[in-house]
Coordinates of C-alpha atoms and ligand atoms in Angstrom, one line a residue:
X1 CA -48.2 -80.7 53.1
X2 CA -44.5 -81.8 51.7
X3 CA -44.0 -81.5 48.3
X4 CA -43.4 -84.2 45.9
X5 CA -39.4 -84.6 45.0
X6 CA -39.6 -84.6 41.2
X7 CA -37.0 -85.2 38.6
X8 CA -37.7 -82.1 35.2
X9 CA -36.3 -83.6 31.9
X10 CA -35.6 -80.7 29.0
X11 CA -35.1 -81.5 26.2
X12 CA -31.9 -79.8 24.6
X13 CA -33.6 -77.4 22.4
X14 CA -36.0 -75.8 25.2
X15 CA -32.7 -75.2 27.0
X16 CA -31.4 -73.6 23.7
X17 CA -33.8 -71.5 23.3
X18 CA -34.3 -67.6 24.4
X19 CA -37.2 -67.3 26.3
X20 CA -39.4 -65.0 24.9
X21 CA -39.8 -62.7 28.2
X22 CA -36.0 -62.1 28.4
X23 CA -36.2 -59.8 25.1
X24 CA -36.1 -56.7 25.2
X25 CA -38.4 -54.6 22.5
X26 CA -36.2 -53.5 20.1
X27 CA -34.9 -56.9 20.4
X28 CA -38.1 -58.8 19.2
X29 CA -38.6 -56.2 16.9
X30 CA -35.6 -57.2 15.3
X31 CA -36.8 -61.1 15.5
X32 CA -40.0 -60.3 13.6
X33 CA -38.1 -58.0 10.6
X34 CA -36.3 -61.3 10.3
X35 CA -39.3 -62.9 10.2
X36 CA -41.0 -60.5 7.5
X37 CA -43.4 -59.7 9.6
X38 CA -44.4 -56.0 10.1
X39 CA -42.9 -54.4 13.4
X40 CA -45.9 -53.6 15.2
X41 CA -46.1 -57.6 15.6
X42 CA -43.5 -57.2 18.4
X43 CA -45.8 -54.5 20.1
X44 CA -48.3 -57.0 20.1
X45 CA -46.6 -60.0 21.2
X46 CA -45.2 -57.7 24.1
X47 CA -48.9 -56.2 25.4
X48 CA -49.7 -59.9 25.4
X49 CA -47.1 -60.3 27.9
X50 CA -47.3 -57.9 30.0
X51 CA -50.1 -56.2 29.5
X52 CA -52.7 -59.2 29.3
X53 CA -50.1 -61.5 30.3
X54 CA -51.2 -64.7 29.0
X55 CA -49.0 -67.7 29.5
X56 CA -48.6 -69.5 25.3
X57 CA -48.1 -67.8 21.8
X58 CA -51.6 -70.0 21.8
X59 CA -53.4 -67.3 23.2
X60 CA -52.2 -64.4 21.1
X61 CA -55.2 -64.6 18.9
X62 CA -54.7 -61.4 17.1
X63 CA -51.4 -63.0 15.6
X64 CA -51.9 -65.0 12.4
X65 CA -51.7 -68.9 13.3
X66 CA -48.3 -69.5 11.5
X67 CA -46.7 -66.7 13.0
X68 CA -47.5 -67.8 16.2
X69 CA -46.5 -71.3 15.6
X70 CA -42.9 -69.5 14.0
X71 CA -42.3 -68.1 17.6
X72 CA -43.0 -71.0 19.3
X73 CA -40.6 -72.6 17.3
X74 CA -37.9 -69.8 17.8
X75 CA -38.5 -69.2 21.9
X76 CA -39.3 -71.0 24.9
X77 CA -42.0 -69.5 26.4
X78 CA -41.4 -70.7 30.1
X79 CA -43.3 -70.1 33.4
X80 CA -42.6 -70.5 37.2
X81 CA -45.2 -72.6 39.3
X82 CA -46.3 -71.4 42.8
X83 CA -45.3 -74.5 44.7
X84 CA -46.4 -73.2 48.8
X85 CA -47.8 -70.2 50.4
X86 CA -46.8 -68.7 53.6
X87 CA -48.3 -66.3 55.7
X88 CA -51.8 -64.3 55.3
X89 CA -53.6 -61.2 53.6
X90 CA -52.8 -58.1 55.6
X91 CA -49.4 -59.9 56.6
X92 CA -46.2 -60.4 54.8
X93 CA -46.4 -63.4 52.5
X94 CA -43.7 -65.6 51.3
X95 CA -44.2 -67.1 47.7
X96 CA -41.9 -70.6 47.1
X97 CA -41.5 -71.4 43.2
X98 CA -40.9 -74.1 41.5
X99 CA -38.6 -73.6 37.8
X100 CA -38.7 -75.2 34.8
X101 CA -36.1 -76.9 35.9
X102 CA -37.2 -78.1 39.5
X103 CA -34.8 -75.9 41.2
X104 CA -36.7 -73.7 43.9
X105 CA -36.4 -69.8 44.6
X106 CA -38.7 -67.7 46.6
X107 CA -40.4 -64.2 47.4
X108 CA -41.5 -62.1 49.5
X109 CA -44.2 -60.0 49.3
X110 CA -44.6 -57.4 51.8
X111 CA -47.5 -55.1 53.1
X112 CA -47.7 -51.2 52.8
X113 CA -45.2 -50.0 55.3
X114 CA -43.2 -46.5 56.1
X115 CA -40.4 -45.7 54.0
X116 CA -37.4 -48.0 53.8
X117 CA -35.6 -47.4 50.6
X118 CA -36.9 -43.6 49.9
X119 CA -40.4 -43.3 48.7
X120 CA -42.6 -41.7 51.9
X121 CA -44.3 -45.1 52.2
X122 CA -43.5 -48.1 50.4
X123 CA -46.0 -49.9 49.1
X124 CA -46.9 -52.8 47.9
X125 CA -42.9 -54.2 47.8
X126 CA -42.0 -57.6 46.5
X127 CA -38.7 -58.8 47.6
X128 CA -37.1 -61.6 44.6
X129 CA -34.2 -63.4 44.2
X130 CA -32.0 -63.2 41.3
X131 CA -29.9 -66.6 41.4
X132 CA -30.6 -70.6 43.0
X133 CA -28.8 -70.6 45.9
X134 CA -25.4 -68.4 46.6
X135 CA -22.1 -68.5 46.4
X136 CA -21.0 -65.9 49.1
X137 CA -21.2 -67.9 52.1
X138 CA -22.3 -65.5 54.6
X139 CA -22.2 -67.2 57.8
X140 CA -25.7 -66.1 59.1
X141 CA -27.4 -66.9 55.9
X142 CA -29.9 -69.8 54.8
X143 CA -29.3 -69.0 51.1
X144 CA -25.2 -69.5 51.5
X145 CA -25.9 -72.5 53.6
X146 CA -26.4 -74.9 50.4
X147 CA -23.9 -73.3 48.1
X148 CA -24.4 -71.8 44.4
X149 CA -26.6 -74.1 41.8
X150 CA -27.2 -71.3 38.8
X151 CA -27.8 -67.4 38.1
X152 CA -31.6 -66.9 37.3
X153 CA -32.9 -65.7 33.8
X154 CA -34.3 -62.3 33.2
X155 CA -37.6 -63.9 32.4
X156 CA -37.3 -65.9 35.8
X157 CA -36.7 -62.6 37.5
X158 CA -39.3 -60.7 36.3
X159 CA -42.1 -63.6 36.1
X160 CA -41.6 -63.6 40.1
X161 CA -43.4 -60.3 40.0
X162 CA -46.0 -61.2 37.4
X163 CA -47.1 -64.5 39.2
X164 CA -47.3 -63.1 42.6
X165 CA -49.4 -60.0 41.1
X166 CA -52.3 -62.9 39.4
X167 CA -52.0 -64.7 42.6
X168 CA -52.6 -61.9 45.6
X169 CA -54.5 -59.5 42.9
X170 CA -52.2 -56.7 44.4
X171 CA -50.5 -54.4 41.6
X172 CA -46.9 -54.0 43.3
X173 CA -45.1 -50.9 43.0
X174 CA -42.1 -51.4 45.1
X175 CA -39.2 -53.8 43.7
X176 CA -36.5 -55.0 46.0
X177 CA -33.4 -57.4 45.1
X178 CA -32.9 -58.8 48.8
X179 CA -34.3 -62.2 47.8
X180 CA -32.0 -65.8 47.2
X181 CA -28.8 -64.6 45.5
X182 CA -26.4 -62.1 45.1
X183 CA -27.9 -59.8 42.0
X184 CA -24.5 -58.2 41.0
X185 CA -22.9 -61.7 40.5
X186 CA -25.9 -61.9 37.8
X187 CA -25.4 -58.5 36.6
X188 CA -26.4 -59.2 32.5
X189 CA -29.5 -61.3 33.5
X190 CA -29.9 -58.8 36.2
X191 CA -30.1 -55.2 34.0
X192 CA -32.1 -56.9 31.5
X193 CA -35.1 -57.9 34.2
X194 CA -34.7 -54.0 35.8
X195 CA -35.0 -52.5 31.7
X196 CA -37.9 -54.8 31.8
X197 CA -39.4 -54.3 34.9
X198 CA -38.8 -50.4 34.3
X199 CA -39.9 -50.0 30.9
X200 CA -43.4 -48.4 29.8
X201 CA -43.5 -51.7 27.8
X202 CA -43.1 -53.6 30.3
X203 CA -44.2 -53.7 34.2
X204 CA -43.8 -49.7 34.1
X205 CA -42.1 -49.5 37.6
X206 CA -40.1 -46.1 37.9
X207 CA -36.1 -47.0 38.6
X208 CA -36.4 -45.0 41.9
X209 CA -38.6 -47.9 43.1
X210 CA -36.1 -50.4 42.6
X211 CA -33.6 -51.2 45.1
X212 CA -30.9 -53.8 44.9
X213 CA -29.1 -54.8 47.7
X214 CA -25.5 -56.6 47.3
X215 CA -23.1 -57.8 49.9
X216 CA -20.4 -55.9 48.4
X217 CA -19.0 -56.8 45.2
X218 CA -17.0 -53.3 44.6
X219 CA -16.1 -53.8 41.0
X220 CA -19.6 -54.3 40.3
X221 CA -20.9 -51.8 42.5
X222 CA -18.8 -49.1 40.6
X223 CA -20.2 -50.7 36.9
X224 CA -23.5 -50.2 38.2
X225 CA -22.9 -46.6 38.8
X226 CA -21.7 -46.2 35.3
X227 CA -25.6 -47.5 34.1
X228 CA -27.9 -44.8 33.0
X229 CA -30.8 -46.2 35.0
X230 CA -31.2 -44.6 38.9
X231 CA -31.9 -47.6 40.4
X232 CA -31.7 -47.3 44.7
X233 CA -28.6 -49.3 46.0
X234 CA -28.4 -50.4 49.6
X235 CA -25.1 -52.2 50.4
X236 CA -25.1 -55.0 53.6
X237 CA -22.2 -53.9 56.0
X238 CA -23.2 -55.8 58.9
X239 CA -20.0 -54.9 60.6
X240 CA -17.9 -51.6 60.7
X241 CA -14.3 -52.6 60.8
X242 CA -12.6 -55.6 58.8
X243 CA -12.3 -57.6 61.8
X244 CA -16.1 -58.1 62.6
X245 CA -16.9 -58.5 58.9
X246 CA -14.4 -61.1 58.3
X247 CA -16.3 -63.1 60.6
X248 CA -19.3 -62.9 59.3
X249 CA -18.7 -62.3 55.6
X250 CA -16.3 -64.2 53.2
X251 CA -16.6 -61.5 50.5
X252 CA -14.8 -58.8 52.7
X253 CA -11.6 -60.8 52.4
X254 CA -11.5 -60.0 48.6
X255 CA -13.0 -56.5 48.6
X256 CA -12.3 -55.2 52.7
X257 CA -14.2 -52.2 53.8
X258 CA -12.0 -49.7 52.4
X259 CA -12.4 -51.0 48.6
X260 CA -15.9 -51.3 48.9
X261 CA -16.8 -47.7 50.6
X262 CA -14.1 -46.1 47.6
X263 CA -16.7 -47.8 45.6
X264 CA -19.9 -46.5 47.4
X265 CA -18.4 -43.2 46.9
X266 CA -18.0 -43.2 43.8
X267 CA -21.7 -44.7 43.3
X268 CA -22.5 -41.4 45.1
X269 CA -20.5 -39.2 43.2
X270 CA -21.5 -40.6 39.7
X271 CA -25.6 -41.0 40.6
X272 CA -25.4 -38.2 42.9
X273 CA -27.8 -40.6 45.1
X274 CA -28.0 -41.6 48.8
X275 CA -27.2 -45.0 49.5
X276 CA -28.4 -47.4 52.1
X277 CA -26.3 -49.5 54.9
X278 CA -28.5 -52.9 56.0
X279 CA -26.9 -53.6 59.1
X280 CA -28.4 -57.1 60.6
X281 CA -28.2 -57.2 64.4
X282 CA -26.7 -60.3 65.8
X283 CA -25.7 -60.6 69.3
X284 CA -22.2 -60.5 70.7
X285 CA -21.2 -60.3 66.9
X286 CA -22.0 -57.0 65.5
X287 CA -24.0 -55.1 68.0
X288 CA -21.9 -53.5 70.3
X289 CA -21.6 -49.5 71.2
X290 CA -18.3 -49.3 69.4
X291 CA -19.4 -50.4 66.1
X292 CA -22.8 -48.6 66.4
X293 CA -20.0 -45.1 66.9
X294 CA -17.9 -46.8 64.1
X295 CA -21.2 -47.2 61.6
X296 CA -22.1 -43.8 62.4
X297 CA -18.9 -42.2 61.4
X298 CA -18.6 -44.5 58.1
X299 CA -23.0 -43.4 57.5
X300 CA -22.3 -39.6 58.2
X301 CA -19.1 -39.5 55.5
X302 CA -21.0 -40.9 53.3
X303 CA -24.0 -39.3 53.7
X304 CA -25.9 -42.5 53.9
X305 CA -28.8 -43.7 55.3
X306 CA -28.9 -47.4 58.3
X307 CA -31.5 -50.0 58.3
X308 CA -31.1 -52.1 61.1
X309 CA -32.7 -55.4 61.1
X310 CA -32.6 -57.2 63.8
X311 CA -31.3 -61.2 63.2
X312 CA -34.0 -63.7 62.0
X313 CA -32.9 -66.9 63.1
X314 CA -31.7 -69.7 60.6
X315 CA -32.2 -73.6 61.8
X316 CA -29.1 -74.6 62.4
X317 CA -26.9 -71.9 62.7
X318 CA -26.0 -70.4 66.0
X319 CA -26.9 -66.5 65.6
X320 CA -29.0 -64.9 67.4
X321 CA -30.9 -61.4 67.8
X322 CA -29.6 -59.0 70.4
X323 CA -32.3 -57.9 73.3
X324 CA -35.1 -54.8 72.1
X325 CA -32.7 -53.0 74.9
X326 CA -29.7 -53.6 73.1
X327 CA -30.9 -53.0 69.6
X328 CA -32.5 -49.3 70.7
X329 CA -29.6 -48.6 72.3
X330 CA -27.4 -49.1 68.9
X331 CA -30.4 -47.2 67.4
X332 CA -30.0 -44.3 69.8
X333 CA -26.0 -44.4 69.4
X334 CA -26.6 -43.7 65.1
X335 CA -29.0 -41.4 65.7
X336 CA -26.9 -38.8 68.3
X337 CA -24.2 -39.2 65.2
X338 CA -27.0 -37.1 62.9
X339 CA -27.4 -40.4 60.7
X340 CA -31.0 -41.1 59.5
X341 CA -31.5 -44.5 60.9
X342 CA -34.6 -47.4 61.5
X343 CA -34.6 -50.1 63.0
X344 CA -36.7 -52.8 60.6
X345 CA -39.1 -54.7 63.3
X346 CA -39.2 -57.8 60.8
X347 CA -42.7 -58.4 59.7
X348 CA -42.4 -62.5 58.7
X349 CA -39.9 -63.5 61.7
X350 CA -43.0 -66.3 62.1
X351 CA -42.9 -67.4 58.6
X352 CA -39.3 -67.5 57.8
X353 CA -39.1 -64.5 55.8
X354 CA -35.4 -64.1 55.9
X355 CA -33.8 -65.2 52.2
X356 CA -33.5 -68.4 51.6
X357 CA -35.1 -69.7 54.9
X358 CA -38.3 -71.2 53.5
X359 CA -36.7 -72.7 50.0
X360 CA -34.3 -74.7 52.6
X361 CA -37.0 -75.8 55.1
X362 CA -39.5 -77.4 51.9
X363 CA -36.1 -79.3 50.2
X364 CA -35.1 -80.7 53.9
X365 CA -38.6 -82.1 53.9
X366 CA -38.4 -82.5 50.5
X367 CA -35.4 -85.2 51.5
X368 CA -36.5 -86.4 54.8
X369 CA -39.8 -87.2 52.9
X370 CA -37.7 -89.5 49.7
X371 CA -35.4 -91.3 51.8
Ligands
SAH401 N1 -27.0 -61.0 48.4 C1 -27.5 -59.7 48.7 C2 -29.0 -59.7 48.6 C3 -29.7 -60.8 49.2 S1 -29.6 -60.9 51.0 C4 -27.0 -59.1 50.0 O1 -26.4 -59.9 50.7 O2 -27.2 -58.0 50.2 C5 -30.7 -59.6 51.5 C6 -30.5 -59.1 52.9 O3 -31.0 -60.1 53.8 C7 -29.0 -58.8 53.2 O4 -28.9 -57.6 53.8 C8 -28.8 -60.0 54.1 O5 -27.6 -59.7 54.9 C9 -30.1 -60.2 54.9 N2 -30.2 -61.4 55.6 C10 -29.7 -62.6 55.3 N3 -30.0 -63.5 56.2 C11 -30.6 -62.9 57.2 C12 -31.2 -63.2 58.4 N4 -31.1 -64.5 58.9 N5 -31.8 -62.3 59.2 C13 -32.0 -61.0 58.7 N6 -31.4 -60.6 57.5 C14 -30.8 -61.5 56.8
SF4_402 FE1 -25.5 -64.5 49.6 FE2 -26.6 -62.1 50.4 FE3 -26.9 -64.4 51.8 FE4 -24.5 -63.3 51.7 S1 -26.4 -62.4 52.6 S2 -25.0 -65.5 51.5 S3 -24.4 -62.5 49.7 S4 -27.7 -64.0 49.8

């Protein structure tokens, strides 16, 4: 069924306002000293969060009335609508929601599966997005196709996870950042949704089951590795020499390969951690026997580990995935260079699982259906 185009009017204080689910503890704490209120107010408020995760100050009934009337004056208390499900129970499912502003972003909740990103069998993963849209422009991707509209908030970060736990009734254990967006282009709104997300306050999911995935932003990468948390980073190469990332990525013109493996390196050096190369198979583009020696000698320097994911196809572009033949072949070539390396069958090839893909499909019906 299509959904309904609609037009979201804020008023100028909601926009204002902090929501309260981008605070951080001590944060609110401070809030509710201000307040005069005793500080074990802000534990409460937050166990109603996250803990019993209601969705209004309404329902914190153990908080005196006026307080509670106080807060909603002081915060927004927003949440995200599921607007369409994709895809089944023991399959990977793609969640499309709908913001308090109308804008739409989407997840991906996939199914127990062997290790990707380090633990022995990842579990339970949720893929998010971090901003509307993106302003990077890779040529094979749905969520560059549109442009940039706006970075995401922390609350609309982590409230991706909390509505797709109350909808499937799955406790997820497994956060990546490979959703819409690129997340170190929202790096503030980003580390405050990981502190979140990783707290024992909060959704109490351990750093080394976060992974964040970035196209290559090498000044952020190297600020990253300067944060205390050890969150997993996997980088997208997609190509192994300037040339065949040009084509396929804008970004490489303003940070080439060189810059942004002196950055992985020092990522390595500072969280003495193994990083991760996605490396999308598209045919004629990227998958020949020369960059699979190339990627291997880059991997093995590095001491990194290669996903390769074979090309989901995006309506309207002209990419396309190389034959099984040819993608085990650039399997086999990684894996005679001593590089760890697994080719990533995609699970929800049939529902448009690749970023971005099914936020563009429901707005082009979205318009075919107003005009
Ligand atoms: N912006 C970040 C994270 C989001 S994209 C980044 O680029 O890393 C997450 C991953 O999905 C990236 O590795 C991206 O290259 C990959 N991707 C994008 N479009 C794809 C497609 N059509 N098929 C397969 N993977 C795709
Ligand atoms: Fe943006 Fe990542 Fe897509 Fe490139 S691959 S356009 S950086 S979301």
């Amino acid at each position: 069924m299509l959904e309904r185009a609609s037009i979201v009017v804020l008023d100028v204080a909601t926009i204002l306002k902090i929501d309260v689910k981008a605070l951080q503890l001590p944060e609110l704490e401070d809030k509710v000293q201000k307040f005069a209120e005793p500080a074990y107010r802000a534990r409460q408020i937050i166990d109603w969060l996250y803990k019993k995760r209601v969705g209004s100050f309404d329902e914190m009934t153990d908080l005196p009335r006026e307080f509670r009337n106080r807060l909603g004056q002081e915060f927004a208390f927003s949440s995200i609508d599921i607007a369409r499900v994709l895809g089944s129970r023991d399959t990977t499912r793609k969640f499309l929601f709908r913001l308090a502003d109308g804008n739409l972003i989407e997840s991906v909740l996939i199914p127990a599966s062997p290790a990707l990103y380090g633990s022995r069998s990842d579990r339970r993963t949720i893929c998010i997005s971090t901003q509307v849209g993106c302003a990077y422009g890779c040529k094979f991707c749905a969520s560059g196709l549109e442009g940039f509209c706006r970075n995401l908030q922390p609350n609309e970060i982590v409230d991706q996870i909390i509505a797709v736990e109350r909808e499937s009734g799955e406790k997820i254990d497994n956060i990546v950042f490979m959703g819409m967006g690129e997340p170190l282009a929202n790096f503030d709104n980003l580390m405050r949704a990981i502190r979140i997300i990783n707290a024992p306050w909060g959704l109490g999911i351990g750093a080394r089951h976060i992974t964040l995935s970035t196209s290559g932003l090498a000044p952020q990468i190297r600020q990253l590795a300067d944060e205390p948390l050890q969150i997993r980073l996997a980088i997208s190469l997609h190509g192994a020499t300037d040339e065949v990332r040009n084509q396929m990525m804008p970004i490489n013109r303003r940070y080439n390969l060189e810059k942004l493996l002196a950055a992985c390196d020092y990522y390595i050096r500072r969280k003495k951690q193994r990083l991760t190369f996605e490396y999308i198979l598209i045919a004629n583009v990227n998958d020949s026997p020369d960059q699979a020696r190339r990627l291997g000698r880059i991997a093995r320097r590095l001491g990194a580990k290669v996903n390769l994911i074979p090309y989901n196809t995006v309506h309207g572009l002209p990419w396309s995935r190389p034959s099984t033949e040819q993608q085990d072949q650039f399997l086999s070539i990684l894996r005679r260079s001593d590089v760890p390396a697994t080719l990533r069958r995609e699970k929800g090839h049939d529902i448009e699982a690749a970023c971005g893909q099914l936020r563009l499909q429901t707005k082009r019906e979205v318009e075919t259906a107003t005009s």
